[in-house]
Amino acid sequence: MEADIDRILIPRQRIAGRVRELAREIARTYEADAADGLTLVTILSGSIIFLADLIRNLPLRMKIGLITVSSYAGATTETRGAEVLQDLNVDVSGRHVLLVDDILDTGGTLRLVRARLAEYGPKSIRTCVLLRKPAKAPPDVPAEFVGFDVEDVFVVGYGLDYNDHYRNFPDIGVLREELYAS
Ligand code: 5GP
Ligand code: MG
């Protein structure tokens, strides 16, 4: 696995520190809203490790919801149209929703999920992403909480995959270019 990584972009210690900071920002934002109930909705599968670390730093009463979206059909690093593969598994009507995703790239995934969630009548929707590629992120897809802005390279690790591999790599790294066919 290590041999397939060209360079480490964000080492695990930096990720851990930033996740703790993000949790503090989120806690401050939702403190006053606690009575209405908070649901963290995670987009599978890329966000699982981020979610696990984030919620253990978040001392708020919360529920967890899951939604599965596919954006990469097969072995490619180009974003295709996003598609909901498995719909949200909890009721969020009247609740505050914090959407948690691994990375905001072209925004297609979050645009789709936000629209879907809005149909369920939540009290509010905010978005938290670990990574954002500002070169591409469109203005109509806001993210209130952002871990790191990164350059426009294909990254893997800490939940992020290539063809479903490398999710267990503990740092965020850049995959060697010759490994993906584009
Ligand atoms: P978007 O729909 O914003 O273009 O892309 C979002 C989704 O594409 C993310 O949830 C993630 O699954 C995938 N994605 C975008 N950029 C990268 C990247 O650099 N590395 C990996 N592994 N996935 C990415
Ligand atoms: Mg994803």
PDB file of C-alpha atoms and ligand atoms in Angstrom:
ATOM      1  CA  MET A   1       0.000   0.000   0.000  1.00  0.00           C
ATOM      2  CA  GLU A   2       2.740   2.458   1.024  1.00  0.00           C
ATOM      3  CA  ALA A   3       4.572   1.851  -2.223  1.00  0.00           C
ATOM      4  CA  ASP A   4       1.553   3.110  -4.196  1.00  0.00           C
ATOM      5  CA  ILE A   5       1.580   6.496  -2.455  1.00  0.00           C
ATOM      6  CA  ASP A   6       3.603   9.188  -4.183  1.00  0.00           C
ATOM      7  CA  ARG A   7       3.694  11.584  -1.211  1.00  0.00           C
ATOM      8  CA  ILE A   8       1.892  12.277   2.039  1.00  0.00           C
ATOM      9  CA  LEU A   9      -0.227  15.397   1.744  1.00  0.00           C
ATOM     10  CA  ILE A  10      -1.638  15.499   5.292  1.00  0.00           C
ATOM     11  CA  PRO A  11      -0.085  13.319   8.003  1.00  0.00           C
ATOM     12  CA  ARG A  12      -2.281  11.614  10.622  1.00  0.00           C
ATOM     13  CA  GLN A  13      -1.269  13.946  13.468  1.00  0.00           C
ATOM     14  CA  ARG A  14      -2.380  17.005  11.503  1.00  0.00           C
ATOM     15  CA  ILE A  15      -5.654  15.325  10.615  1.00  0.00           C
ATOM     16  CA  ALA A  16      -6.301  14.473  14.251  1.00  0.00           C
ATOM     17  CA  GLY A  17      -5.595  18.036  15.401  1.00  0.00           C
ATOM     18  CA  ARG A  18      -7.834  19.583  12.766  1.00  0.00           C
ATOM     19  CA  VAL A  19     -10.671  17.125  13.447  1.00  0.00           C
ATOM     20  CA  ARG A  20     -10.626  18.191  17.117  1.00  0.00           C
ATOM     21  CA  GLU A  21     -10.805  21.859  16.066  1.00  0.00           C
ATOM     22  CA  LEU A  22     -13.664  21.158  13.661  1.00  0.00           C
ATOM     23  CA  ALA A  23     -15.550  19.380  16.438  1.00  0.00           C
ATOM     24  CA  ARG A  24     -15.185  22.464  18.649  1.00  0.00           C
ATOM     25  CA  GLU A  25     -16.513  24.722  15.856  1.00  0.00           C
ATOM     26  CA  ILE A  26     -19.453  22.385  15.313  1.00  0.00           C
ATOM     27  CA  ALA A  27     -20.215  22.086  19.019  1.00  0.00           C
ATOM     28  CA  ARG A  28     -20.305  25.881  19.366  1.00  0.00           C
ATOM     29  CA  THR A  29     -22.662  26.173  16.394  1.00  0.00           C
ATOM     30  CA  TYR A  30     -25.159  23.579  17.633  1.00  0.00           C
ATOM     31  CA  GLU A  31     -25.060  24.219  21.395  1.00  0.00           C
ATOM     32  CA  ALA A  32     -28.053  26.513  21.267  1.00  0.00           C
ATOM     33  CA  ASP A  33     -30.008  24.175  18.974  1.00  0.00           C
ATOM     34  CA  ALA A  34     -29.628  21.056  21.091  1.00  0.00           C
ATOM     35  CA  ALA A  35     -33.317  20.907  22.012  1.00  0.00           C
ATOM     36  CA  ASP A  36     -34.398  20.315  18.403  1.00  0.00           C
ATOM     37  CA  GLY A  37     -32.151  17.314  17.943  1.00  0.00           C
ATOM     38  CA  LEU A  38     -29.130  16.911  15.699  1.00  0.00           C
ATOM     39  CA  THR A  39     -28.623  14.212  13.088  1.00  0.00           C
ATOM     40  CA  LEU A  40     -25.258  13.744  11.423  1.00  0.00           C
ATOM     41  CA  VAL A  41     -25.878  12.357   7.955  1.00  0.00           C
ATOM     42  CA  THR A  42     -22.843  10.664   6.505  1.00  0.00           C
ATOM     43  CA  ILE A  43     -22.233   9.910   2.878  1.00  0.00           C
ATOM     44  CA  LEU A  44     -20.858   6.389   2.527  1.00  0.00           C
ATOM     45  CA  SER A  45     -18.268   5.058   2.200  1.00  0.00           C
ATOM     46  CA  GLY A  46     -15.549   7.692   2.038  1.00  0.00           C
ATOM     47  CA  SER A  47     -16.544   9.483   5.258  1.00  0.00           C
ATOM     48  CA  ILE A  48     -16.554   6.569   7.688  1.00  0.00           C
ATOM     49  CA  ILE A  49     -13.195   7.216   9.331  1.00  0.00           C
ATOM     50  CA  PHE A  50     -13.709  10.981   9.450  1.00  0.00           C
ATOM     51  CA  LEU A  51     -17.142  10.492  11.040  1.00  0.00           C
ATOM     52  CA  ALA A  52     -15.797   8.053  13.613  1.00  0.00           C
ATOM     53  CA  ASP A  53     -13.090  10.473  14.717  1.00  0.00           C
ATOM     54  CA  LEU A  54     -15.316  13.541  14.549  1.00  0.00           C
ATOM     55  CA  ILE A  55     -18.167  12.236  16.700  1.00  0.00           C
ATOM     56  CA  ARG A  56     -15.844  11.031  19.450  1.00  0.00           C
ATOM     57  CA  ASN A  57     -14.778  14.669  19.819  1.00  0.00           C
ATOM     58  CA  LEU A  58     -18.346  15.971  19.733  1.00  0.00           C
ATOM     59  CA  PRO A  59     -20.081  15.887  23.143  1.00  0.00           C
ATOM     60  CA  LEU A  60     -23.550  16.626  21.747  1.00  0.00           C
ATOM     61  CA  ARG A  61     -26.675  14.475  21.832  1.00  0.00           C
ATOM     62  CA  MET A  62     -27.007  13.204  18.264  1.00  0.00           C
ATOM     63  CA  LYS A  63     -28.273  10.549  15.922  1.00  0.00           C
ATOM     64  CA  ILE A  64     -26.410   9.175  12.926  1.00  0.00           C
ATOM     65  CA  GLY A  65     -27.933   8.719   9.480  1.00  0.00           C
ATOM     66  CA  LEU A  66     -26.405   7.043   6.449  1.00  0.00           C
ATOM     67  CA  ILE A  67     -26.854   7.591   2.744  1.00  0.00           C
ATOM     68  CA  THR A  68     -24.921   5.866  -0.031  1.00  0.00           C
ATOM     69  CA  VAL A  69     -23.978   7.831  -3.106  1.00  0.00           C
ATOM     70  CA  SER A  70     -21.818   6.705  -5.965  1.00  0.00           C
ATOM     71  CA  SER A  71     -19.872   9.252  -7.933  1.00  0.00           C
ATOM     72  CA  TYR A  72     -17.100   7.169  -9.451  1.00  0.00           C
ATOM     73  CA  ALA A  73     -18.388   4.436 -11.679  1.00  0.00           C
ATOM     74  CA  GLY A  74     -15.510   1.981 -11.663  1.00  0.00           C
ATOM     75  CA  ALA A  75     -11.816   2.599 -11.890  1.00  0.00           C
ATOM     76  CA  THR A  76     -11.605   6.234 -12.784  1.00  0.00           C
ATOM     77  CA  THR A  77     -10.691   9.422 -10.980  1.00  0.00           C
ATOM     78  CA  GLU A  78     -13.058  11.561 -13.024  1.00  0.00           C
ATOM     79  CA  THR A  79     -16.304  12.452 -11.235  1.00  0.00           C
ATOM     80  CA  ARG A  80     -19.314  11.230 -13.188  1.00  0.00           C
ATOM     81  CA  GLY A  81     -22.898  12.075 -12.312  1.00  0.00           C
ATOM     82  CA  ALA A  82     -23.642  11.311  -8.662  1.00  0.00           C
ATOM     83  CA  GLU A  83     -26.392   8.780  -7.935  1.00  0.00           C
ATOM     84  CA  VAL A  84     -28.129   7.767  -4.681  1.00  0.00           C
ATOM     85  CA  LEU A  85     -27.550   4.027  -4.283  1.00  0.00           C
ATOM     86  CA  GLN A  86     -29.181   3.699  -0.862  1.00  0.00           C
ATOM     87  CA  ASP A  87     -31.477   6.330   0.560  1.00  0.00           C
ATOM     88  CA  LEU A  88     -31.299   7.898   4.016  1.00  0.00           C
ATOM     89  CA  ASN A  89     -32.149   5.386   6.754  1.00  0.00           C
ATOM     90  CA  VAL A  90     -33.501   7.787   9.426  1.00  0.00           C
ATOM     91  CA  ASP A  91     -36.244  10.423   9.717  1.00  0.00           C
ATOM     92  CA  VAL A  92     -34.791  13.955   9.790  1.00  0.00           C
ATOM     93  CA  SER A  93     -37.990  15.991   9.594  1.00  0.00           C
ATOM     94  CA  GLY A  94     -37.868  18.884  12.056  1.00  0.00           C
ATOM     95  CA  ARG A  95     -34.284  18.070  13.032  1.00  0.00           C
ATOM     96  CA  HIS A  96     -31.010  19.874  12.462  1.00  0.00           C
ATOM     97  CA  VAL A  97     -28.912  18.010   9.916  1.00  0.00           C
ATOM     98  CA  LEU A  98     -25.161  18.149   9.582  1.00  0.00           C
ATOM     99  CA  LEU A  99     -24.042  16.476   6.374  1.00  0.00           C
ATOM    100  CA  VAL A 100     -20.611  14.895   6.679  1.00  0.00           C
ATOM    101  CA  ASP A 101     -18.586  14.081   3.581  1.00  0.00           C
ATOM    102  CA  ASP A 102     -14.984  13.274   2.841  1.00  0.00           C
ATOM    103  CA  ILE A 103     -14.260  15.730   0.057  1.00  0.00           C
ATOM    104  CA  LEU A 104     -15.945  18.532  -1.850  1.00  0.00           C
ATOM    105  CA  ASP A 105     -14.652  18.366  -5.391  1.00  0.00           C
ATOM    106  CA  THR A 106     -17.016  19.411  -8.210  1.00  0.00           C
ATOM    107  CA  GLY A 107     -19.936  19.544  -5.749  1.00  0.00           C
ATOM    108  CA  GLY A 108     -22.127  17.104  -7.663  1.00  0.00           C
ATOM    109  CA  THR A 109     -22.437  14.705  -4.723  1.00  0.00           C
ATOM    110  CA  LEU A 110     -23.342  17.299  -2.098  1.00  0.00           C
ATOM    111  CA  ARG A 111     -25.724  19.124  -4.426  1.00  0.00           C
ATOM    112  CA  LEU A 112     -27.630  15.888  -4.950  1.00  0.00           C
ATOM    113  CA  VAL A 113     -27.682  14.901  -1.278  1.00  0.00           C
ATOM    114  CA  ARG A 114     -28.681  18.367  -0.049  1.00  0.00           C
ATOM    115  CA  ALA A 115     -31.610  18.402  -2.473  1.00  0.00           C
ATOM    116  CA  ARG A 116     -32.693  14.936  -1.371  1.00  0.00           C
ATOM    117  CA  LEU A 117     -32.487  15.880   2.324  1.00  0.00           C
ATOM    118  CA  ALA A 118     -34.397  19.105   1.818  1.00  0.00           C
ATOM    119  CA  GLU A 119     -37.370  17.017   0.651  1.00  0.00           C
ATOM    120  CA  TYR A 120     -37.506  15.401   4.102  1.00  0.00           C
ATOM    121  CA  GLY A 121     -38.192  18.713   5.887  1.00  0.00           C
ATOM    122  CA  PRO A 122     -35.238  19.149   8.257  1.00  0.00           C
ATOM    123  CA  LYS A 123     -35.058  22.241  10.454  1.00  0.00           C
ATOM    124  CA  SER A 124     -31.647  23.152   8.995  1.00  0.00           C
ATOM    125  CA  ILE A 125     -28.948  21.671   6.783  1.00  0.00           C
ATOM    126  CA  ARG A 126     -25.269  22.431   7.183  1.00  0.00           C
ATOM    127  CA  THR A 127     -22.300  20.690   5.610  1.00  0.00           C
ATOM    128  CA  CYS A 128     -18.969  19.531   6.992  1.00  0.00           C
ATOM    129  CA  VAL A 129     -16.243  18.213   4.705  1.00  0.00           C
ATOM    130  CA  LEU A 130     -12.803  17.023   5.651  1.00  0.00           C
ATOM    131  CA  LEU A 131     -11.275  18.231   2.376  1.00  0.00           C
ATOM    132  CA  ARG A 132     -12.205  20.763  -0.269  1.00  0.00           C
ATOM    133  CA  LYS A 133     -10.630  21.408  -3.648  1.00  0.00           C
ATOM    134  CA  PRO A 134     -11.239  25.148  -3.937  1.00  0.00           C
ATOM    135  CA  ALA A 135     -10.141  25.137  -7.567  1.00  0.00           C
ATOM    136  CA  LYS A 136     -13.366  23.315  -8.458  1.00  0.00           C
ATOM    137  CA  ALA A 137     -15.874  23.737  -5.598  1.00  0.00           C
ATOM    138  CA  PRO A 138     -18.864  25.674  -7.002  1.00  0.00           C
ATOM    139  CA  PRO A 139     -20.390  28.625  -5.091  1.00  0.00           C
ATOM    140  CA  ASP A 140     -23.882  27.079  -4.983  1.00  0.00           C
ATOM    141  CA  VAL A 141     -22.683  24.177  -2.802  1.00  0.00           C
ATOM    142  CA  PRO A 142     -21.659  25.719   0.520  1.00  0.00           C
ATOM    143  CA  ALA A 143     -19.657  23.955   3.211  1.00  0.00           C
ATOM    144  CA  GLU A 144     -19.907  25.610   6.632  1.00  0.00           C
ATOM    145  CA  PHE A 145     -17.143  23.455   8.129  1.00  0.00           C
ATOM    146  CA  VAL A 146     -14.018  22.585   6.132  1.00  0.00           C
ATOM    147  CA  GLY A 147     -11.041  20.622   7.439  1.00  0.00           C
ATOM    148  CA  PHE A 148      -8.444  21.414   4.789  1.00  0.00           C
ATOM    149  CA  ASP A 149      -8.362  23.097   1.413  1.00  0.00           C
ATOM    150  CA  VAL A 150      -6.211  20.959  -0.868  1.00  0.00           C
ATOM    151  CA  GLU A 151      -4.701  21.258  -4.312  1.00  0.00           C
ATOM    152  CA  ASP A 152      -6.420  19.536  -7.214  1.00  0.00           C
ATOM    153  CA  VAL A 153      -4.709  16.163  -6.977  1.00  0.00           C
ATOM    154  CA  PHE A 154      -6.240  12.715  -6.451  1.00  0.00           C
ATOM    155  CA  VAL A 155      -5.898  11.770  -2.800  1.00  0.00           C
ATOM    156  CA  VAL A 156      -6.446   8.498  -0.953  1.00  0.00           C
ATOM    157  CA  GLY A 157      -6.340   7.314   2.654  1.00  0.00           C
ATOM    158  CA  TYR A 158      -8.232   8.138   5.869  1.00  0.00           C
ATOM    159  CA  GLY A 159     -11.381   6.711   4.261  1.00  0.00           C
ATOM    160  CA  LEU A 160     -10.795   7.954   0.736  1.00  0.00           C
ATOM    161  CA  ASP A 161     -10.431   5.237  -1.860  1.00  0.00           C
ATOM    162  CA  TYR A 162      -9.263   4.439  -5.301  1.00  0.00           C
ATOM    163  CA  ASN A 163     -11.371   1.610  -6.689  1.00  0.00           C
ATOM    164  CA  ASP A 164     -12.298   0.791  -3.048  1.00  0.00           C
ATOM    165  CA  HIS A 165      -8.687   0.349  -1.952  1.00  0.00           C
ATOM    166  CA  TYR A 166      -6.474   2.477   0.341  1.00  0.00           C
ATOM    167  CA  ARG A 167      -9.315   3.513   2.711  1.00  0.00           C
ATOM    168  CA  ASN A 168      -7.299   2.090   5.611  1.00  0.00           C
ATOM    169  CA  PHE A 169      -4.158   4.121   4.840  1.00  0.00           C
ATOM    170  CA  PRO A 170      -3.884   6.298   7.993  1.00  0.00           C
ATOM    171  CA  ASP A 171      -2.594   9.498   6.333  1.00  0.00           C
ATOM    172  CA  ILE A 172      -3.966  11.417   3.359  1.00  0.00           C
ATOM    173  CA  GLY A 173      -1.661  10.801   0.424  1.00  0.00           C
ATOM    174  CA  VAL A 174      -1.377  11.370  -3.281  1.00  0.00           C
ATOM    175  CA  LEU A 175      -1.688   8.185  -5.307  1.00  0.00           C
ATOM    176  CA  ARG A 176       1.101   7.488  -7.806  1.00  0.00           C
ATOM    177  CA  GLU A 177      -0.210   8.719 -11.111  1.00  0.00           C
ATOM    178  CA  GLU A 178       0.766   5.673 -13.146  1.00  0.00           C
ATOM    179  CA  LEU A 179      -1.631   3.560 -10.981  1.00  0.00           C
ATOM    180  CA  TYR A 180      -4.785   5.077 -12.341  1.00  0.00           C
ATOM    181  CA  ALA A 181      -5.883   4.919 -15.923  1.00  0.00           C
ATOM    182  CA  SER A 182      -7.525   8.141 -17.050  1.00  0.00           C
TER     183      SER A 182
HETATM  184  P1  5GP B   1     -17.856  15.732  -6.257  1.00  0.00           P
HETATM  185  O1  5GP B   1     -19.227  15.141  -6.450  1.00  0.00           O
HETATM  186  O2  5GP B   1     -17.821  16.926  -5.314  1.00  0.00           O
HETATM  187  O3  5GP B   1     -17.133  16.016  -7.542  1.00  0.00           O
HETATM  188  O4  5GP B   1     -16.971  14.596  -5.626  1.00  0.00           O
HETATM  189  C1  5GP B   1     -17.202  14.176  -4.377  1.00  0.00           C
HETATM  190  C2  5GP B   1     -16.908  12.723  -4.237  1.00  0.00           C
HETATM  191  O5  5GP B   1     -15.962  12.272  -5.211  1.00  0.00           O
HETATM  192  C3  5GP B   1     -16.289  12.496  -2.890  1.00  0.00           C
HETATM  193  O6  5GP B   1     -17.266  12.152  -1.943  1.00  0.00           O
HETATM  194  C4  5GP B   1     -15.318  11.386  -3.164  1.00  0.00           C
HETATM  195  O7  5GP B   1     -15.970  10.156  -3.004  1.00  0.00           O
HETATM  196  C5  5GP B   1     -14.937  11.551  -4.604  1.00  0.00           C
HETATM  197  N1  5GP B   1     -13.663  12.296  -4.778  1.00  0.00           N
HETATM  198  C6  5GP B   1     -13.479  13.548  -5.255  1.00  0.00           C
HETATM  199  N2  5GP B   1     -12.167  13.873  -5.266  1.00  0.00           N
HETATM  200  C7  5GP B   1     -11.507  12.792  -4.783  1.00  0.00           C
HETATM  201  C8  5GP B   1     -10.116  12.507  -4.544  1.00  0.00           C
HETATM  202  O8  5GP B   1      -9.187  13.297  -4.762  1.00  0.00           O
HETATM  203  N3  5GP B   1      -9.845  11.277  -4.036  1.00  0.00           N
HETATM  204  C9  5GP B   1     -10.821  10.346  -3.776  1.00  0.00           C
HETATM  205  N4  5GP B   1     -10.422   9.173  -3.290  1.00  0.00           N
HETATM  206  N5  5GP B   1     -12.118  10.584  -3.980  1.00  0.00           N
HETATM  207  C10 5GP B   1     -12.465  11.797  -4.480  1.00  0.00           C
HETATM  208 MG    MG B   2     -17.512   9.896  -1.412  1.00  0.00          MG
END
